[in-house]
PDB file of C-alpha atoms in Angstrom:
ATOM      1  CA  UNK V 175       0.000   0.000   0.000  1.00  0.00           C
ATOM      2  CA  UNK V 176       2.595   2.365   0.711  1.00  0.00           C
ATOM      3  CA  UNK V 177       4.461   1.829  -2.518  1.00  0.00           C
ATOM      4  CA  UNK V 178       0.918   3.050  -3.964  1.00  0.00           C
ATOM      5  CA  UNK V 179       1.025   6.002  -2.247  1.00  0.00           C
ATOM      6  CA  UNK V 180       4.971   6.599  -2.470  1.00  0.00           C
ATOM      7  CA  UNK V 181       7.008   4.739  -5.551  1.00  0.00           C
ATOM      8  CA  UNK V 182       9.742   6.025  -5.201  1.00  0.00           C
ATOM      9  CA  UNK V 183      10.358   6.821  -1.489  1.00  0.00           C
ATOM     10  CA  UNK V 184      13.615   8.756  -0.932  1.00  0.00           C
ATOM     11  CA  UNK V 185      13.476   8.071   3.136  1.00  0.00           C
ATOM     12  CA  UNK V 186      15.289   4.639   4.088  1.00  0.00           C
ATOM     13  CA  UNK V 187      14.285   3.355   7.191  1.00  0.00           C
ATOM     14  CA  UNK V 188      17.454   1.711   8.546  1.00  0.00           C
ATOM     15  CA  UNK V 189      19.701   5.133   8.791  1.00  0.00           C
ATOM     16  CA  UNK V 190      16.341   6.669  10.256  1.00  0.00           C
ATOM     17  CA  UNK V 191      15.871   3.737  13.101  1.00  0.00           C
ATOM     18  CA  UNK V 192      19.481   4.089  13.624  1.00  0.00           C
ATOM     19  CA  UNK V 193      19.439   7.703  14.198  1.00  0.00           C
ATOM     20  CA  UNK V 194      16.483   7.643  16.277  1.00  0.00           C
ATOM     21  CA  UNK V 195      18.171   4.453  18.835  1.00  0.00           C
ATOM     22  CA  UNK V 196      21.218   6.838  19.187  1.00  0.00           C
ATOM     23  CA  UNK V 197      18.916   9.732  20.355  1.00  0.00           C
ATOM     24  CA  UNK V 198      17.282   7.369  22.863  1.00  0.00           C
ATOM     25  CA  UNK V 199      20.352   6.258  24.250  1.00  0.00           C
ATOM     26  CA  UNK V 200      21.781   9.771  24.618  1.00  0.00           C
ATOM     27  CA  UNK V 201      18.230  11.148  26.135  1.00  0.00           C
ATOM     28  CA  UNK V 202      18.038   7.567  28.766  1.00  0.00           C
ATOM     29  CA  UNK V 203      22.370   8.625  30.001  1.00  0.00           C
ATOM     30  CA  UNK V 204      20.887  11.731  30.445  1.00  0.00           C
ATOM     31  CA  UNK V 205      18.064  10.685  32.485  1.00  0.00           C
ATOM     32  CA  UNK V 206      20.021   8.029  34.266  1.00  0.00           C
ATOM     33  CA  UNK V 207      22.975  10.326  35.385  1.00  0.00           C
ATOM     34  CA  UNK V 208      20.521  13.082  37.141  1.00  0.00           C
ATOM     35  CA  UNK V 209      18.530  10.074  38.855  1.00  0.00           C
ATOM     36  CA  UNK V 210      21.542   8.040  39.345  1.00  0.00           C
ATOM     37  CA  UNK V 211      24.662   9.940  39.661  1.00  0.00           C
ATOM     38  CA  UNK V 212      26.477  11.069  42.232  1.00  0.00           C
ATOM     39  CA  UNK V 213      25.857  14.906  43.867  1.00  0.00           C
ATOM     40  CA  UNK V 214      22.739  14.589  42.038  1.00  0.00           C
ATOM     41  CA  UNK V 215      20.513  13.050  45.071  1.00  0.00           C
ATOM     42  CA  UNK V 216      17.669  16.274  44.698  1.00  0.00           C
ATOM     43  CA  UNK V 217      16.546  14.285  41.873  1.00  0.00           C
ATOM     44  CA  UNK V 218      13.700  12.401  42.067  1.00  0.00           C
ATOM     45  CA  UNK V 219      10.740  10.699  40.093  1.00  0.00           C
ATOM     46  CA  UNK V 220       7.362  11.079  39.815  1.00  0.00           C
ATOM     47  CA  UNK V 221       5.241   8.213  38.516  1.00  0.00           C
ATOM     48  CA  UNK V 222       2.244   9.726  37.835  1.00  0.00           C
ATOM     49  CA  UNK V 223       3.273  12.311  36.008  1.00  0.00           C
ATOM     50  CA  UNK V 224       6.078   9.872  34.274  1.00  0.00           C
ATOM     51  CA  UNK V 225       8.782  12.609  34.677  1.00  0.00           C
ATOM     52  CA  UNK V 226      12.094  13.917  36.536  1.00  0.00           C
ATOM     53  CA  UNK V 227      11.553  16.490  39.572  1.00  0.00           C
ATOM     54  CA  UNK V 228      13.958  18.711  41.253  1.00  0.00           C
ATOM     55  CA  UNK V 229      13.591  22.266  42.728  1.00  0.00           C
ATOM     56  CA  UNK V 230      14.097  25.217  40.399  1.00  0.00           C
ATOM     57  CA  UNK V 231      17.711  25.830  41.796  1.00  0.00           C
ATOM     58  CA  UNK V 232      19.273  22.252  41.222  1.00  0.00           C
ATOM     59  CA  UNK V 233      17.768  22.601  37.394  1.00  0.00           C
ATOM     60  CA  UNK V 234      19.168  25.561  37.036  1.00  0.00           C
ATOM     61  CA  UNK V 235      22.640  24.579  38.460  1.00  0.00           C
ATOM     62  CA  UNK V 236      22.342  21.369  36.027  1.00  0.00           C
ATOM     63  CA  UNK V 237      21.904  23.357  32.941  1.00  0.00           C
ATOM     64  CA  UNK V 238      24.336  25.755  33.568  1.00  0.00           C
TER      65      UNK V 238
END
């Protein structure tokens, strides 16, 4: 059906699932260092809202 739609489809979907595994893994080190790491026990996480919590000063000391 899609070749109906799309013959000749210029997206490939290996380089595109490859790209988007290396932006998971980068996103979960991320996540996994604030929760995990050391000097970096403000961190929580909230399941219900399925997200990372800290007060507004430790955010702003981990972006900067």
């Amino acid at each position: 059906m899609l070749e109906k739609v799309l013959p000749h489809p210029m997206l490939k979907a290996k380089p595109n699932l490859e790209s988007r595994i290396k932006t998971l893994k980068r996103d979960w080190a991320i996540i996994y260092d604030m929760l995990s790491g050391k000097d970096n026990s403000d961190f929580g996480w909230d399941e219900h809202g399925q997200v990372v919590v800290t007060i507004d000063a430790m955010w702003n000391s981990y972006i900067s």
